[in-house]
XYZ file of C-alpha atoms in Angstrom:
322
model
C 0.048 -0.116 -0.216
C 1.478 3.661 -0.717
C 2.188 5.592 2.209
C 0.784 9.069 1.831
C 2.888 10.077 4.425
C 5.900 10.697 1.548
C 6.454 12.798 -0.714
C 4.709 12.346 -4.406
C 7.065 12.386 -7.279
C 6.646 13.086 -10.814
C 8.715 10.975 -13.823
C 9.099 12.154 -17.001
C 9.928 9.961 -19.386
C 8.948 6.751 -19.447
C 11.740 4.438 -21.139
C 13.896 1.830 -20.181
C 15.486 3.421 -17.472
C 12.245 5.491 -16.345
C 10.325 2.506 -16.023
C 12.328 0.801 -13.644
C 13.167 3.693 -11.540
C 8.930 4.188 -11.271
C 8.927 0.720 -9.943
C 11.717 0.963 -7.370
C 9.774 4.469 -5.912
C 6.295 2.612 -6.008
C 7.807 -0.348 -4.050
C 9.551 2.212 -1.755
C 5.886 3.511 -0.720
C 6.264 6.564 -3.276
C 2.988 7.646 -5.149
C 4.341 8.359 -8.735
C 2.675 10.700 -10.931
C 4.082 10.319 -15.261
C 4.345 11.735 -18.268
C 5.560 10.458 -21.516
C 4.982 11.677 -25.205
C 3.633 8.634 -25.910
C 0.574 7.825 -23.994
C 1.554 5.207 -21.916
C -1.306 2.233 -20.556
C 0.529 3.143 -16.641
C -1.559 4.057 -13.334
C -1.311 7.912 -12.627
C -0.641 8.449 -16.228
C -1.538 12.006 -17.153
C -2.204 13.950 -20.531
C 1.079 16.518 -19.813
C 3.912 17.613 -17.804
C 2.158 20.533 -16.267
C 0.056 18.411 -14.695
C 2.561 16.333 -13.199
C 4.059 19.229 -11.464
C 0.596 19.969 -10.422
C 0.757 16.868 -8.159
C 4.139 16.447 -7.305
C 6.960 18.713 -6.347
C 9.777 16.919 -6.977
C 10.319 15.782 -10.474
C 12.556 13.693 -12.328
C 13.450 13.797 -15.647
C 14.380 10.836 -17.646
C 13.870 12.501 -21.358
C 16.157 11.663 -24.309
C 18.047 15.185 -24.774
C 18.323 18.413 -23.933
C 15.557 19.362 -26.377
C 13.090 17.251 -24.445
C 14.126 18.721 -21.171
C 13.605 22.608 -21.766
C 10.086 21.627 -23.753
C 8.772 19.907 -20.543
C 10.364 22.357 -18.190
C 8.545 24.858 -20.330
C 5.520 22.878 -20.468
C 5.128 22.851 -16.908
C 6.342 26.503 -16.358
C 3.060 27.923 -15.259
C 2.625 25.154 -12.329
C 6.165 25.447 -11.210
C 6.634 27.387 -7.703
C 9.426 27.350 -5.323
C 8.625 24.224 -3.717
C 9.561 22.358 -6.566
C 12.570 20.321 -7.259
C 13.414 19.595 -10.827
C 16.276 16.860 -11.067
C 17.208 16.008 -14.512
C 19.268 12.785 -15.503
C 19.304 12.770 -18.842
C 22.808 13.170 -20.430
C 23.163 16.600 -21.881
C 25.425 19.499 -22.723
C 26.525 21.240 -19.738
C 25.585 24.569 -21.320
C 21.806 22.675 -22.013
C 21.824 21.855 -17.985
C 22.772 25.492 -17.013
C 19.914 26.849 -19.066
C 17.227 24.267 -17.648
C 18.369 25.656 -14.386
C 17.717 29.262 -15.637
C 14.526 28.352 -17.088
C 13.663 26.586 -13.921
C 14.606 29.530 -11.982
C 12.451 32.140 -13.999
C 9.307 31.007 -12.570
C 10.900 30.597 -9.169
C 11.720 26.549 -8.898
C 14.891 24.767 -8.430
C 17.067 22.302 -10.513
C 19.890 20.074 -9.804
C 22.091 17.911 -12.244
C 22.073 14.210 -11.430
C 22.594 11.852 -14.913
C 23.911 8.538 -14.068
C 26.233 5.588 -14.604
C 24.353 1.958 -15.041
C 22.012 0.904 -17.529
C 18.631 -1.046 -17.841
C 19.980 -4.322 -15.214
C 21.218 -1.655 -12.938
C 18.411 0.412 -12.572
C 16.001 -2.633 -12.192
C 18.188 -3.763 -9.199
C 18.261 -0.278 -7.658
C 22.041 -0.004 -8.028
C 22.666 3.423 -10.637
C 24.876 5.822 -9.338
C 24.081 9.367 -9.366
C 26.932 12.240 -10.507
C 24.822 14.887 -8.797
C 25.060 19.004 -8.970
C 23.939 22.071 -7.925
C 22.776 23.769 -4.666
C 23.537 21.243 -1.885
C 20.268 22.213 0.069
C 18.759 21.152 -2.962
C 21.164 17.511 -3.324
C 19.860 17.212 0.278
C 16.549 17.095 -0.325
C 16.589 14.825 -3.353
C 18.515 12.162 -1.679
C 16.275 10.148 -0.165
C 14.200 10.135 -4.067
C 17.865 8.769 -5.825
C 18.716 6.560 -2.762
C 15.851 4.349 -3.716
C 17.274 3.499 -7.413
C 20.660 3.841 -6.687
C 23.912 2.280 -4.645
C 25.489 5.703 -4.564
C 25.087 9.041 -5.267
C 28.306 10.994 -6.091
C 28.731 15.464 -5.368
C 30.031 16.752 -8.117
C 29.965 20.757 -7.821
C 27.743 22.955 -9.716
C 24.977 22.503 -12.567
C 26.442 21.441 -15.622
C 29.282 20.058 -13.949
C 27.551 16.544 -13.710
C 26.826 16.490 -17.110
C 30.469 16.812 -17.883
C 31.191 14.362 -15.855
C 28.569 11.932 -17.522
C 29.891 13.117 -21.027
C 33.611 12.361 -20.000
C 32.828 8.902 -18.478
C 30.724 7.370 -22.066
C 33.673 8.475 -23.607
C 35.548 6.071 -22.096
C 33.107 3.519 -21.678
C 32.505 3.850 -26.045
C 36.437 3.709 -26.361
C 36.903 0.669 -24.638
C 33.429 -1.284 -26.054
C 35.385 -0.035 -29.782
C 38.659 -1.085 -28.487
C 37.124 -4.725 -27.722
C 35.519 -4.847 -30.984
C 38.418 -4.562 -32.608
C 40.607 -6.940 -30.651
C 37.738 -9.024 -31.660
C 37.865 -8.877 -35.079
C 42.062 -9.100 -34.808
C 41.716 -12.448 -33.062
C 39.039 -13.874 -35.559
C 40.774 -13.066 -38.130
C 44.074 -14.898 -36.902
C 41.838 -18.088 -35.829
C 41.992 -17.845 -31.863
C 39.167 -18.835 -29.993
C 37.555 -16.001 -28.272
C 37.121 -17.353 -25.196
C 41.000 -17.466 -24.836
C 40.783 -13.739 -25.226
C 38.329 -13.737 -22.217
C 40.704 -16.007 -19.963
C 43.312 -13.572 -20.848
C 41.476 -10.541 -20.529
C 41.267 -11.896 -16.699
C 44.262 -11.119 -15.369
C 45.247 -8.430 -17.707
C 45.737 -4.653 -16.392
C 43.282 -3.283 -18.871
C 40.264 -5.453 -17.558
C 37.359 -3.084 -16.447
C 33.709 -3.685 -15.760
C 33.292 -2.551 -18.768
C 34.995 -5.501 -20.356
C 33.073 -8.140 -18.199
C 29.970 -6.951 -18.846
C 29.829 -6.837 -22.925
C 33.064 -9.006 -24.047
C 31.170 -12.094 -23.174
C 27.891 -10.883 -25.431
C 30.019 -9.089 -27.927
C 31.890 -12.544 -28.479
C 28.177 -14.224 -28.663
C 27.005 -11.538 -30.915
C 24.444 -10.708 -28.123
C 23.448 -7.093 -28.655
C 20.614 -7.178 -26.677
C 19.792 -3.655 -25.265
C 21.450 -2.116 -21.967
C 22.120 1.139 -23.690
C 21.062 1.413 -26.938
C 23.459 2.384 -29.681
C 21.511 5.805 -30.979
C 22.066 6.940 -26.924
C 25.819 6.356 -26.923
C 25.989 7.881 -30.038
C 24.185 11.237 -28.689
C 26.684 11.182 -25.577
C 29.974 10.980 -27.883
C 28.339 13.633 -30.008
C 28.172 15.920 -27.023
C 31.803 15.532 -26.447
C 32.872 15.864 -30.036
C 30.876 19.311 -29.278
C 32.498 20.320 -26.215
C 36.160 19.478 -27.783
C 35.185 21.758 -30.747
C 33.959 24.172 -27.993
C 37.279 24.258 -26.242
C 39.349 23.610 -29.650
C 40.448 19.806 -28.652
C 40.842 17.037 -31.096
C 39.302 13.702 -29.740
C 40.102 11.396 -32.067
C 38.681 8.517 -29.578
C 35.077 10.135 -29.776
C 35.248 10.609 -34.082
C 36.055 7.162 -34.480
C 33.224 5.674 -32.254
C 30.963 8.605 -33.636
C 31.829 6.943 -37.450
C 31.543 3.235 -36.336
C 28.103 4.213 -34.330
C 26.214 6.445 -37.131
C 27.265 3.807 -39.681
C 25.701 1.046 -37.801
C 22.563 2.970 -37.009
C 22.212 3.356 -40.524
C 22.261 -0.272 -40.989
C 19.358 -0.122 -38.546
C 21.045 -0.602 -35.389
C 19.933 1.964 -33.483
C 17.642 0.298 -30.976
C 20.609 -2.468 -30.247
C 22.631 -2.222 -27.489
C 25.989 0.028 -28.366
C 27.944 -3.126 -28.031
C 26.589 -3.559 -31.493
C 29.655 -1.585 -33.442
C 31.385 -5.615 -33.132
C 28.859 -6.410 -35.878
C 31.041 -4.346 -38.400
C 33.715 -7.037 -38.066
C 31.573 -10.064 -38.957
C 32.504 -11.810 -35.762
C 30.838 -15.466 -34.951
C 27.745 -15.246 -33.952
C 27.076 -11.307 -35.369
C 25.467 -12.732 -38.068
C 25.995 -10.194 -40.800
C 26.278 -11.374 -44.410
C 29.363 -10.615 -46.032
C 27.764 -7.514 -48.145
C 27.089 -6.021 -44.971
C 30.455 -5.512 -43.818
C 33.185 -3.022 -45.520
C 35.813 -4.525 -47.939
C 38.623 -3.970 -44.974
C 37.002 -5.695 -42.210
C 40.296 -3.986 -39.841
C 39.267 -0.358 -40.638
C 35.475 -1.125 -41.198
C 34.553 2.926 -42.123
C 37.673 3.240 -44.394
C 35.712 3.331 -47.653
C 32.144 3.163 -46.674
C 29.980 6.043 -48.149
C 28.623 6.606 -43.851
C 32.123 7.549 -43.556
C 31.764 10.656 -46.460
C 28.932 11.679 -44.922
C 29.440 11.559 -41.719
C 32.771 13.865 -42.589
C 30.526 16.095 -44.519
C 28.423 16.308 -41.415
C 31.750 17.236 -39.338
C 31.676 14.092 -36.821
C 34.509 12.914 -37.796
C 37.792 14.607 -36.771
C 41.335 14.552 -38.125
C 43.949 12.672 -35.827
C 46.375 15.185 -36.882
C 45.484 18.641 -37.722
C 42.114 20.744 -37.756
C 38.616 19.501 -39.727
């Protein structure tokens, strides 16, 4: 039974993370009010974000990008008050986080930045890790709500700084997965069994939680979505955007963006981001040879996708300016 003594919570965005956070909140006794751009058959689903603000003073956002966040805040602005605390969990640009905070302050509401690490399974097990930025008093007010779905809450600093941390850590994760895909391709071409690589990595200094999670499924061609390719591409493109702002060359970000964009053009957008391994036609990946670039060591080297990416400015040179 719901405990009416607890604060009502609003959740905007019912994707694979948002839906699991909602379940965690309900299990903890919170009354939860919901809105999503695509209507859902869910208890307490409301017709608009504004109506969520009328029912709950703490609101969590699990939306797709900065544009969706700003649109939701604008939609609910007439119902926001100083009692409202908005908590953004989307991975967005630091400048978008600061703009969201500014729009919230315009109508008297408060805002904190709380992107997270951890995918579908971690959310279901209430084991997310939140990186949090904002006013310390607001963070402490949010802590009980965040604790429901997390194993750790790391206070980073001001609004925008947590967004930068999340983009940086996701760039590391994407780069690890890309390097695993290339390593598996080398071993496959050399005739070395995939399980031997797994065995070798167990005692290797480069072993990581990411490699432990992704290596077995990549070798098996299992790309069931935990964190989608399209969302990882968005996050890595944020890194490239920051690089452009500060005149930084980010070749690893560029390489993953090329692989991810080519994969999305082949229909892998909603697969796990480790689907970049499909470019190498590994055992279990199940791609016809005509879906793989002629030079398997550099799958985008001669592809039309690569040319398109260069035109869009998504690829940077390893040396010199674009």
